[in-house]
XYZ file of C-alpha atoms in Angstrom:
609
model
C -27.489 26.624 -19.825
C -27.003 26.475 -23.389
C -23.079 26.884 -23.965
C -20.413 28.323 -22.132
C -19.031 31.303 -23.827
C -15.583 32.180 -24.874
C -13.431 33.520 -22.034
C -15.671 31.733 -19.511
C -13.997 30.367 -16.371
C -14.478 27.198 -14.449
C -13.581 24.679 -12.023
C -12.419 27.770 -9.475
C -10.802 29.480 -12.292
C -8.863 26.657 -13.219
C -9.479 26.179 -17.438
C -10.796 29.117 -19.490
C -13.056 28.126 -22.209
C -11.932 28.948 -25.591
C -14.451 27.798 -28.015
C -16.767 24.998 -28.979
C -14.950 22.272 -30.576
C -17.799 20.299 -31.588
C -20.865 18.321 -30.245
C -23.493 15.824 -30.834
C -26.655 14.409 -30.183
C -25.690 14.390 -26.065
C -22.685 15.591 -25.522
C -20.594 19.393 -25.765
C -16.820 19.465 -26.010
C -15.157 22.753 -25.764
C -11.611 23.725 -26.124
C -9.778 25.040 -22.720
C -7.203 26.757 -21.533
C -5.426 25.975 -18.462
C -3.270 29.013 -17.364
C -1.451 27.838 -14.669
C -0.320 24.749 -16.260
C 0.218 26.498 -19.874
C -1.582 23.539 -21.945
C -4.877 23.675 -23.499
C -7.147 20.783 -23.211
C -10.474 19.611 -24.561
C -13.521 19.301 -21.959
C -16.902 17.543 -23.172
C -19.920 17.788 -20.839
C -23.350 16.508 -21.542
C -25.267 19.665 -24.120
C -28.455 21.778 -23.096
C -30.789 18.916 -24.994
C -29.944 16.776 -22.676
C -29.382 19.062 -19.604
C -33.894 18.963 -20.620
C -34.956 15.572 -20.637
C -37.113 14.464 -17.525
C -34.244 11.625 -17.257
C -31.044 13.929 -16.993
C -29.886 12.681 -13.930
C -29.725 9.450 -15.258
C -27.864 10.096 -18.034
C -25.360 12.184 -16.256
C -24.771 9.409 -13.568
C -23.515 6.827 -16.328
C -21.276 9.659 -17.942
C -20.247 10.036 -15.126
C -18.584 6.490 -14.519
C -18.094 5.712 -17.725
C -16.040 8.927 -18.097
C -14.058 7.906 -14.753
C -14.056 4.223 -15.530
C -12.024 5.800 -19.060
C -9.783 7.671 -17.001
C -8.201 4.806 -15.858
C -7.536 3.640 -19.580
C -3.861 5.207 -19.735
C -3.314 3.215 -23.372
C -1.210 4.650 -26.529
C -3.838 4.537 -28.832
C -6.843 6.052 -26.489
C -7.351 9.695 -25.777
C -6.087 10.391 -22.182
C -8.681 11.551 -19.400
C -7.207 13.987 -17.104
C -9.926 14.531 -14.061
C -13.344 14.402 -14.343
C -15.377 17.230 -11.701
C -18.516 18.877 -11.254
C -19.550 22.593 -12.495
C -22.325 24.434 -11.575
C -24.363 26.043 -14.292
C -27.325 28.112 -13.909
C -29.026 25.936 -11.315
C -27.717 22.510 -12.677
C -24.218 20.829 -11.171
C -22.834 19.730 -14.359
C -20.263 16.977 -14.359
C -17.169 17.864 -16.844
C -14.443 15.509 -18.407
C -11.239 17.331 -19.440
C -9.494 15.095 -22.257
C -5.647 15.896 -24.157
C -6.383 17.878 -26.730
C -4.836 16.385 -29.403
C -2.574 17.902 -31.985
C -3.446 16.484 -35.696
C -6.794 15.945 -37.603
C -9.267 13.431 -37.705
C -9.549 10.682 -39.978
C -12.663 11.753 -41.917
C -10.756 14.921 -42.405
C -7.562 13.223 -43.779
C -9.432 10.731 -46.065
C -11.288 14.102 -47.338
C -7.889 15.714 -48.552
C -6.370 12.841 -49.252
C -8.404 10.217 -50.801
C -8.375 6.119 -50.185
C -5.621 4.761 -48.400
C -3.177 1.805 -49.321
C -3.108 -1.332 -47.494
C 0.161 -0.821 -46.222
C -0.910 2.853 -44.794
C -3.928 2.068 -43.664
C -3.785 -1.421 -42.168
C -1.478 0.004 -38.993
C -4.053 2.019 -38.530
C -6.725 0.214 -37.742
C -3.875 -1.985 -35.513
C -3.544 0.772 -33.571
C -6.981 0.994 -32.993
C -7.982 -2.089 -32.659
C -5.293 -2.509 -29.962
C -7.162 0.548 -28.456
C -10.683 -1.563 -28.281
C -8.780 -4.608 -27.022
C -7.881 -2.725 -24.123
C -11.306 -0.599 -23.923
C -12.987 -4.089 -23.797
C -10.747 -5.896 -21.012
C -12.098 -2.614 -19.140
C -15.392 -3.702 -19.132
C -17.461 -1.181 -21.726
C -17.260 -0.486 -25.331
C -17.011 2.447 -27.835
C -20.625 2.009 -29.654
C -19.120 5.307 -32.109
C -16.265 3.972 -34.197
C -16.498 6.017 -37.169
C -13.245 7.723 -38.673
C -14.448 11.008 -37.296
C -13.634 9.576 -33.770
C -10.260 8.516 -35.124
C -7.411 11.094 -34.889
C -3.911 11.067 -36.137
C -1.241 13.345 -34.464
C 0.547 15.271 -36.867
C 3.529 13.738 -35.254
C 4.369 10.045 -35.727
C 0.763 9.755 -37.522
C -0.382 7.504 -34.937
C -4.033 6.977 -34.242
C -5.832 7.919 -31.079
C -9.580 6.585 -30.637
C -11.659 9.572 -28.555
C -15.175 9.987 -28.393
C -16.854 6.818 -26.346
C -20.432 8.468 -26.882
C -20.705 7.459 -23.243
C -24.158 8.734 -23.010
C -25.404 6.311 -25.770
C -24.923 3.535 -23.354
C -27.425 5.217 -20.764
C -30.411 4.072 -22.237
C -32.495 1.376 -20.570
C -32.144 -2.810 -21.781
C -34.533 -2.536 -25.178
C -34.424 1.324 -25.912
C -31.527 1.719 -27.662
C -31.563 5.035 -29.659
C -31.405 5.181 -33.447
C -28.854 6.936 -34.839
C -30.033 9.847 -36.756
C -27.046 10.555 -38.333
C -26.553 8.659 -42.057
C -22.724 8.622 -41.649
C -23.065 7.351 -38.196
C -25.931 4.654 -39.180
C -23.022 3.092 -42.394
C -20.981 2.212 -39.643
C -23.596 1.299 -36.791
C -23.872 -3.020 -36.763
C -27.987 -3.850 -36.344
C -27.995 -4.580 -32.822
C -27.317 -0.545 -32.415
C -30.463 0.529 -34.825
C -32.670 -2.112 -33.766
C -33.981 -2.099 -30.504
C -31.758 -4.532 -29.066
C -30.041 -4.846 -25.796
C -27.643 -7.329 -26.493
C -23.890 -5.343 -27.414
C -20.373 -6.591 -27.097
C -16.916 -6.901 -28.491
C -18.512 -7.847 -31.077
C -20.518 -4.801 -32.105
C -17.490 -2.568 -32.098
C -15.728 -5.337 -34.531
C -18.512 -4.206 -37.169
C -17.756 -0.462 -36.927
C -14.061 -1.024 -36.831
C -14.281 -3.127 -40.365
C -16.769 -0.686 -41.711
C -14.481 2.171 -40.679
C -11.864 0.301 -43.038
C -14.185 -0.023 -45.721
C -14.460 3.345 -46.171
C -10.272 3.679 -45.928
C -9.913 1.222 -48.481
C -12.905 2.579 -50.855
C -13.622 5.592 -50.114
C -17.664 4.761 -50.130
C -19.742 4.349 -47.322
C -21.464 1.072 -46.852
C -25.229 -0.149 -46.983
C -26.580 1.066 -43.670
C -27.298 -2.182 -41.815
C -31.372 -1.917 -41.296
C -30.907 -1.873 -45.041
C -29.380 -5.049 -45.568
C -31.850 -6.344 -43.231
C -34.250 -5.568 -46.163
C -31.805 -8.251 -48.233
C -29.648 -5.277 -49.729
C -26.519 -7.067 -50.132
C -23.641 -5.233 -49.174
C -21.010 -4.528 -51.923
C -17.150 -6.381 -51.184
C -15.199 -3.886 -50.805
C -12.871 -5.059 -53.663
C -15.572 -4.307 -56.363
C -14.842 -0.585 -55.248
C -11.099 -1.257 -55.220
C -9.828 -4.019 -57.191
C -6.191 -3.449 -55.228
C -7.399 -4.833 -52.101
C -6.340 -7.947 -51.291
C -8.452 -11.156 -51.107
C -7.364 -11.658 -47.635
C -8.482 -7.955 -46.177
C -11.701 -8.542 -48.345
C -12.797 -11.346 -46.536
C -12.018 -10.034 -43.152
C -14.139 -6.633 -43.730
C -17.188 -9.101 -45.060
C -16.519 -11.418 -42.114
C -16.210 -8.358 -39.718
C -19.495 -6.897 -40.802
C -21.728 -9.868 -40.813
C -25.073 -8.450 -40.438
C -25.820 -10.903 -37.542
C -23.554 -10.498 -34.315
C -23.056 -14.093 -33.630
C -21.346 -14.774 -37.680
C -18.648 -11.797 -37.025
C -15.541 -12.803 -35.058
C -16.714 -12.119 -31.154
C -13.480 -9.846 -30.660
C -11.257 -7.181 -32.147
C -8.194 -9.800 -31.728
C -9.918 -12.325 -33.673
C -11.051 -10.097 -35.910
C -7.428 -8.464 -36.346
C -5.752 -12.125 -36.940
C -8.161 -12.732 -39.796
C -7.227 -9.367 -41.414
C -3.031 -10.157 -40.773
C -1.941 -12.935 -40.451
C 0.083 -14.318 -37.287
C 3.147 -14.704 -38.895
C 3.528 -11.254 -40.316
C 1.961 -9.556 -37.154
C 4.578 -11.268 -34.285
C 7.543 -10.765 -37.475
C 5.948 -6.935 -37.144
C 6.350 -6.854 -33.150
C 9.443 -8.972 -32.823
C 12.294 -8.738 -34.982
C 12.449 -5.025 -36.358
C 15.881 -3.529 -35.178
C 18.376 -1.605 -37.007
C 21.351 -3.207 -35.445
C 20.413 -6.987 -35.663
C 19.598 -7.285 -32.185
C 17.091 -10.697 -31.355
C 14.249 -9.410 -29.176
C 13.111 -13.120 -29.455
C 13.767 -13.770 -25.880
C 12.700 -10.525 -24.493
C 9.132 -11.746 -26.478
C 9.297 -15.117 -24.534
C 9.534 -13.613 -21.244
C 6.892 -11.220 -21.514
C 4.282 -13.645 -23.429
C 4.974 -16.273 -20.582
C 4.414 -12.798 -17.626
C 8.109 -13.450 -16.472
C 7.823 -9.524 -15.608
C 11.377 -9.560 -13.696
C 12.996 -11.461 -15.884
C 11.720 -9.412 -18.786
C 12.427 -6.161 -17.041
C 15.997 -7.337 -16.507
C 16.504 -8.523 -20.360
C 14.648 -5.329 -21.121
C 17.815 -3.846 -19.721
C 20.445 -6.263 -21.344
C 19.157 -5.764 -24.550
C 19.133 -2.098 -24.604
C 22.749 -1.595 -23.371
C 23.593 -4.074 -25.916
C 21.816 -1.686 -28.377
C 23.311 1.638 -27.293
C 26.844 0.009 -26.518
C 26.974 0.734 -22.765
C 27.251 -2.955 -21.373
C 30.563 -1.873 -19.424
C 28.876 1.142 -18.165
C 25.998 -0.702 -16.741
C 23.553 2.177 -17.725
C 22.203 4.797 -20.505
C 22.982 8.035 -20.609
C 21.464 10.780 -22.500
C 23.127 10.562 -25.129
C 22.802 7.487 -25.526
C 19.075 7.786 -25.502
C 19.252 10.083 -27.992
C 21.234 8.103 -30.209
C 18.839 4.774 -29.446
C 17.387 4.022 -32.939
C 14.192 4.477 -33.308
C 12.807 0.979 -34.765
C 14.570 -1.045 -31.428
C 13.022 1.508 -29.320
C 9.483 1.104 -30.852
C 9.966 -3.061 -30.701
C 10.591 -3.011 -26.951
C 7.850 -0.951 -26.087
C 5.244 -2.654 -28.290
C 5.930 -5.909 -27.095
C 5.735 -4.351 -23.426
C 2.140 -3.007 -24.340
C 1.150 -5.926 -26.317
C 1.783 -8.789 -23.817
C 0.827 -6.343 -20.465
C -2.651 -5.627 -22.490
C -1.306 -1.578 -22.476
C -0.604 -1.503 -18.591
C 3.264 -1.370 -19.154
C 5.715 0.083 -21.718
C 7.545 3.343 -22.279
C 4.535 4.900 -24.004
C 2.110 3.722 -21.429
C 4.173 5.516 -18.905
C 4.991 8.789 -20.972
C 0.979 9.392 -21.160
C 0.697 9.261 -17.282
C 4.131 11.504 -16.917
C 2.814 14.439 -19.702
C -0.856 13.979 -18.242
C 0.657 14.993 -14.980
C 2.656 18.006 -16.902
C 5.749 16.610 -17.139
C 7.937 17.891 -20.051
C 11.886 17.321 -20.950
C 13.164 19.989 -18.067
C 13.114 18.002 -14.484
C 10.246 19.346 -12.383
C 10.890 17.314 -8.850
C 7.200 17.937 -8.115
C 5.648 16.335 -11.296
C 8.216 13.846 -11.079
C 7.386 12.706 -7.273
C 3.758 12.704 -8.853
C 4.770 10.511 -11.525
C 6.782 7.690 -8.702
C 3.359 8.074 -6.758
C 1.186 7.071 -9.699
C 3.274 3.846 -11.584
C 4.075 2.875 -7.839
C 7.939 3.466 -7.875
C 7.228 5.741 -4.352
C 5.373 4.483 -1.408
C 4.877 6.334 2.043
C 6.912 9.543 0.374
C 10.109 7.248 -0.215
C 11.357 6.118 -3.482
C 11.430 2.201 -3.608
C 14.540 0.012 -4.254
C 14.979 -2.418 -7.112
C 14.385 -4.720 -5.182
C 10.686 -4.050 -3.576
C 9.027 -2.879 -6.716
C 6.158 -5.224 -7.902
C 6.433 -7.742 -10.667
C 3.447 -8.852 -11.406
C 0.088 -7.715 -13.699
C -1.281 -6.329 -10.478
C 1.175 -3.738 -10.148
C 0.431 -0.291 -11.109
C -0.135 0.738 -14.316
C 3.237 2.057 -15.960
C 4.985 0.209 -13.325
C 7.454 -1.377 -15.497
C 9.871 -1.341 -17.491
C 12.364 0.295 -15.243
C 15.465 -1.689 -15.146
C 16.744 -0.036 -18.258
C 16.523 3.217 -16.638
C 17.945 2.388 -13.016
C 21.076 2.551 -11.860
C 20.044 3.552 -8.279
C 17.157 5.781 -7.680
C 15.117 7.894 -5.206
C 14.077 11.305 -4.995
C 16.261 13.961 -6.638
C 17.819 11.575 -8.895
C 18.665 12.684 -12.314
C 17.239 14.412 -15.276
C 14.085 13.113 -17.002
C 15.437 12.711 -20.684
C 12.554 12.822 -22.734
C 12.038 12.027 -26.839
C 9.662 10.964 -29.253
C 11.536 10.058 -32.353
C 10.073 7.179 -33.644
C 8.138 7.161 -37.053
C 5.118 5.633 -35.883
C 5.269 5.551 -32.467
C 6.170 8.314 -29.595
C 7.900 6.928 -27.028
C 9.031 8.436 -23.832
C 11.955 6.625 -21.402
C 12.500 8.006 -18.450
C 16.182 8.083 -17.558
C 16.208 8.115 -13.776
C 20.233 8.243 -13.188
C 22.187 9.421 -15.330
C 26.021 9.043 -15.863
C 27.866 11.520 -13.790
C 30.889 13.215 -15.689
C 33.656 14.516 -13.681
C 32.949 18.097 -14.641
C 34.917 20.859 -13.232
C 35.457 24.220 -14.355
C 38.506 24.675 -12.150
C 40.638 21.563 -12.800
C 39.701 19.838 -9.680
C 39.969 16.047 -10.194
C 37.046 13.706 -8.532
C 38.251 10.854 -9.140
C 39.057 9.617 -4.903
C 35.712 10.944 -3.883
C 33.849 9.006 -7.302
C 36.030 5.780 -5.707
C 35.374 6.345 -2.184
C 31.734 6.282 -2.902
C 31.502 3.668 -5.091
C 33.147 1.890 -2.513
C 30.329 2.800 0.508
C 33.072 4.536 2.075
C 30.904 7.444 3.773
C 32.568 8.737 6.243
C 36.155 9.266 4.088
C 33.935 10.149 1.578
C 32.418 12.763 3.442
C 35.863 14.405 4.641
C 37.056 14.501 0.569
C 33.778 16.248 0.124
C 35.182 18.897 2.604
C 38.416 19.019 1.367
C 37.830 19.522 -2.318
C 35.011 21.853 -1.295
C 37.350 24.005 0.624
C 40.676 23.786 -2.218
C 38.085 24.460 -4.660
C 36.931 27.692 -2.756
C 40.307 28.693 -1.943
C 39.482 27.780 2.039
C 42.125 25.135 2.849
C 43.699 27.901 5.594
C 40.624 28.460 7.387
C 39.272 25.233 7.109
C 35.520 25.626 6.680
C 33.060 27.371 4.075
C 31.053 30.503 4.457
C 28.375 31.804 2.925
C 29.971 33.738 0.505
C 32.034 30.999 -0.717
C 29.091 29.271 -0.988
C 27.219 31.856 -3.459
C 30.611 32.304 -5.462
C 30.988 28.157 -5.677
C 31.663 26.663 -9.505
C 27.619 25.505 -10.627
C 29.774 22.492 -12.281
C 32.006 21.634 -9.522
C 28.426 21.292 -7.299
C 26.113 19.117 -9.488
C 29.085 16.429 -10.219
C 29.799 16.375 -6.007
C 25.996 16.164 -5.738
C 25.545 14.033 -8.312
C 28.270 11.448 -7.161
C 26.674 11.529 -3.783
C 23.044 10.806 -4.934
C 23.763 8.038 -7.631
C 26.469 5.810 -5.283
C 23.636 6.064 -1.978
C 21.306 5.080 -4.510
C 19.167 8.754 -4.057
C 19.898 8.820 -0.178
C 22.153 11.384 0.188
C 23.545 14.601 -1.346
C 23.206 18.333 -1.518
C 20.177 17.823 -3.806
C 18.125 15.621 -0.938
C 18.869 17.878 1.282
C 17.296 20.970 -0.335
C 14.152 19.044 -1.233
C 13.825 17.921 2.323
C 14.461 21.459 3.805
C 11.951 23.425 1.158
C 9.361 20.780 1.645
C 9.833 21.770 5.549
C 9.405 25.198 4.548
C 12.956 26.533 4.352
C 13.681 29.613 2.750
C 16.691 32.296 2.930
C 14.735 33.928 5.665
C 15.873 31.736 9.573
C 12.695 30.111 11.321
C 13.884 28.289 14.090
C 10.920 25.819 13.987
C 11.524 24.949 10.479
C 15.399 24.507 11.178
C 14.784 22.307 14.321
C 12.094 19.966 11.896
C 15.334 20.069 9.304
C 17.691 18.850 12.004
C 15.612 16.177 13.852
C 14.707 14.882 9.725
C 18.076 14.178 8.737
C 19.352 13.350 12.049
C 22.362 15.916 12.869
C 20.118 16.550 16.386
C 19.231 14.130 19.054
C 17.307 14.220 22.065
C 16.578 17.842 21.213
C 20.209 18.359 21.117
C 22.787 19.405 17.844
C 25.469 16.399 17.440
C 29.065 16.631 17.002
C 30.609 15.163 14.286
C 32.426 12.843 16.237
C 28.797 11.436 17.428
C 28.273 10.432 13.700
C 27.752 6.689 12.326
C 28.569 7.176 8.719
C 26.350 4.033 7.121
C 23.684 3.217 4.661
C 21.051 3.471 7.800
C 21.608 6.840 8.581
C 18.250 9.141 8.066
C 18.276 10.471 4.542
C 19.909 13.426 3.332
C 22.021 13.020 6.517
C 25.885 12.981 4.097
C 27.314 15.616 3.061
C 28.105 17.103 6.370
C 31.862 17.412 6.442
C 32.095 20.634 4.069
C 29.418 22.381 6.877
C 31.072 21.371 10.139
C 34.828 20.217 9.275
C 36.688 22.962 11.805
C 33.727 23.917 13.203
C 33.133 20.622 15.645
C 29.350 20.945 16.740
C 26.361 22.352 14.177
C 25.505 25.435 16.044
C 21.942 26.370 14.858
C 22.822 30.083 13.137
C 25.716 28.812 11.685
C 24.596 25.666 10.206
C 21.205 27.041 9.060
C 22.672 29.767 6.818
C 25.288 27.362 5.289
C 22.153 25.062 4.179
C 19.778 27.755 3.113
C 22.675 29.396 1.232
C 23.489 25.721 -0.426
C 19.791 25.053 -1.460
C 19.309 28.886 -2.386
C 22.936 28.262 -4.637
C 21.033 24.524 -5.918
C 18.240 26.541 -7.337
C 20.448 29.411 -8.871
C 22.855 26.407 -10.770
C 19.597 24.491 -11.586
C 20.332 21.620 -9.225
């Protein structure tokens, strides 16, 4: 095969290819589209030269670890791997790695239009990337390719994203490592790379990192390294730039020693000679436009108090948005959160986690799984499954999550969010707002307003909740049901009153049920746990039977009364509400009660519940 051409479809139909985005001595990327999903993505494959060396199979095995070893590096500043499967083409199975496609330009490209950066524009930078390599190297393999053409910056927030591993430059056996043909690619390359040497490391990305600033800063490439090795001294950068500071000088000469063992032996140390301590923790720990002292939040975190943390995570932030009576953000106070605090908190959560935690580490995972700022319960189950918050199909309490490093990636911070949460909680607010960073915070429970579009006041049923009061609870639930229907008379709903009920009036009962049972109960539940039975408008007997045994209104193959009722924390889930279906009506006849609860999930859907 040489390429695939435009309009070609793969994986069962699942991406589209769109057109060749570039490619390289090994490897192919193409630009996809994935129709179901509505994104496009990029997907890089190994390219017909290599699909025709004797050794392919070789070469395609370490891609293919490599390329799933990087899937599991979810980090802010590297480019996110979505799956990784194989293709067949022509009479070759062809391993594929589908990649974000990301949204801004490279580097290169920006230095090109742009000229030489300042110190002050390009030093975060090469932070963020660095950061990037930190992480990359705790994973056990490095880049071998840094190069600003493998450096992007997203047209929002210009932050930098490191992509392009050249994975298949690591395949080569101990001794043969390729030269780099390409005389861009050889400035940057340190001499272990162009010699035939098998020894790389930390170390050798340290040299490509500094060169990659050199050219920032000057805006001319640097002596090739097999060059110096000739005793071609290479040129301070400073002589090109007389504004660079003596400080950043000495860190690019020290970073691009010719000899591995003379340059700093990782991008940290190499980082802390190019900024100093001071000025970096200043940078991570006291920015905030309201005066707030992230000091101890630091503490916590640098000493892996992860509770703790998580819990002043909280404090701080209600502090911040002014909602320490409340006990809990809402959206608009999300909105409102300013965007310097915001980009503190989750910078010290990626700094001191090494990029397993933080808002931005989780809103990676929750767009790579297609989540976007309308609630999709699917993609949002996903997301609990994948940062641990679910387990066994159940949202976790508070109380049972994981506090440790060897919790799931994303796992924390979550106190800020929580207010009591399982499935069908709340709205996922969503924004990226900050100038440098885009964060995401996922706002699990929001603050329920006593909304009603008819005048009915909720204020008993709010307090009878709050209280754990279930079973009154549940017979206010019937009666303002039935005043607000006009019902009181007859003394039980139909399913007319049902489709004609106030949207408003429905999501502040529902929401009042889930957040007081902490996600147990409510109208909500209870649709998610029919459909996912597969419950529709249309009666099945089998399905309503599986519905009825679930949330424990039958027993012993028989419907209850509501009399037989223990109104507690232990019933089954999505077991309250049940006064506003059987209040007048005594036992839950089969017919009856299925058409109230397929017309109440069918009415859910219609008020976007």
């Amino acid at each position: 095969m040489r390429h695939w051409p435009p309009g070609q479809q793969i994986h069962n139909g699942k991406y589209i290819i769109e057109a060749i985005l570039g490619g390289g001595g090994f490897g192919v990327t193409y630009r996809a589209q994935q129709p179901k999903e509505g994104k496009v993505v990029a997907i890089k494959t190994l390219n017909a030269n290599v699909q025709g060396k004797p050794n392919f199979r070789e070469y395609q095995t370490k891609f293919v670890n490599e390329a799933l070893s990087l899937a599991r590096c979810s980090h802010p500043h590297v480019v996110q791997v979505y799956e990784v499967f194989p293709e067949m083409a022509g009479n070759i199975e062809l391993w594929c790695m589908v990649m974000e496609l990301i949204d801004g330009t490279n580097l290169a490209e920006y230095l090109e239009d742009n000229g030489i950066l300042s110190e002050a524009k390009a030093l975060p930078i090469i932070q963020q990337v660095g950061s990037a390599l930190s992480f990359v190297h705790q994973k056990k393999f490095t880049h071998l390719d840094i190069k600003p053409q493998n450096v992007m910056l997203r047209k929002r927030g210009f932050e930098a994203v490191l992509i392009d591993f050249g994975l298949a430059r690591q395949v080569t056996a101990p001794g043969k490592l390729r030269t780099n043909s390409n005389s861009g690619t050889e400035c940057y390359a340190p001499i272990e790379l162009l010699e035939k040497r098998a020894e790389l490391g930390a170390y050798t990305d340290v040299y490509s990192l500094a060169a990659t600033l050199y050219v920032m800063l000057t805006g001319e490439l640097p002596f090739p390294s097999q060059f110096r090795k000739q005793n071609i001294p290479l040129t301070p950068p400073k002589q090109h730039n007389s504004e660079i500071s003596d400080r950043v000088n000495v860190a690019i000469m020290k970073g691009m020693e010719l000899e591995p063992q003379n340059r700093p032996q990782s991008v940290q140390e190499w980082l802390d000679l190019l900024i100093p301590k001071p000025v970096a923790a200043e940078t991570t720990r006291v920015v905030s436009a309201v005066g707030m002292d992230y000091t101890n939040l630091q503490n916590l975190l640098a000493s892996k108090k992860w509770r703790e943390a998580d819990e002043e995570t909280a404090r701080v932030m209600l502090k911040v948005a002014g909602r320490e009576k409340e006990g809990g953000l809402n959206t608009e106070s999300i909105d409102n959160f300013p965007g310097e605090d915001l980009r503190t908190i989750d910078q010290l959560w990626v700094k001191y986690s090494n990029g397993r935690f933080g808002f931005s580490v989780q809103k990676r995972i929750y767009k790579s799984l297609g989540g976007t700022r309308e609630y999709d319960s699917e993609v949002w189950e996903k997301f609990g499954d994948r940062v641990g918050w679910r387990k066994n199909n159940k949202w976790l309490y508070y109380k049972d999550l994981t506090f440790s490093e060897k919790a799931p990636e994303a796992h924390l911070p979550l106190r800020s969010g929580w207010v009591g949460w399982r499935l069908g909680v709340g709205w996922v607010v969503l924004f990226s707002r900050v100038n440098t960073e885009s964060i995401v915070l996922k706002q699990m429970a929001v603050e329920v307003k006593l909304v009603s579009t008819v005048g009915m006041d909720y204020t008993n049923l709010q307090n009878l909740l709050a209280t754990g009061k279930w079973k009154e609870a549940d017979e206010e639930t019937a009666r303002v049901m039935l005043k607000v229907a006009g019902r009181e008379e007859k003394g039980w709903l139909n399913i007319k009153d049902i489709e004609k009920f106030p949207c408003h009036d429905l999501r502040t009962i529902d929401q009042l049920w889930v957040q007081y049972s902490n996600g147990h109960f409510g109208f909500s539940v209870q649709k998610c746990i029919y459909q996912s039975l597969g419950g529709t408008t249309q009666y099945d007997t089998e399905v309503w039977y599986k519905f009825g045994d679930k949330v424990g209104w039958r027993k012993k193959d028989q419907w209850l009364y509501y009399n037989d009722l223990t109104f507690s924390e232990k019933l089954p889930e999505a077991h309250l509400p049940m006064g506003c279906f059987l209040k007048g009506v005594g036992k839950l006849e089969k017919l009856f009660g299925w058409g109230l609860v397929s017309s109440f999930s069918s009415r859910l859907v219609k008020c976007n519940i």
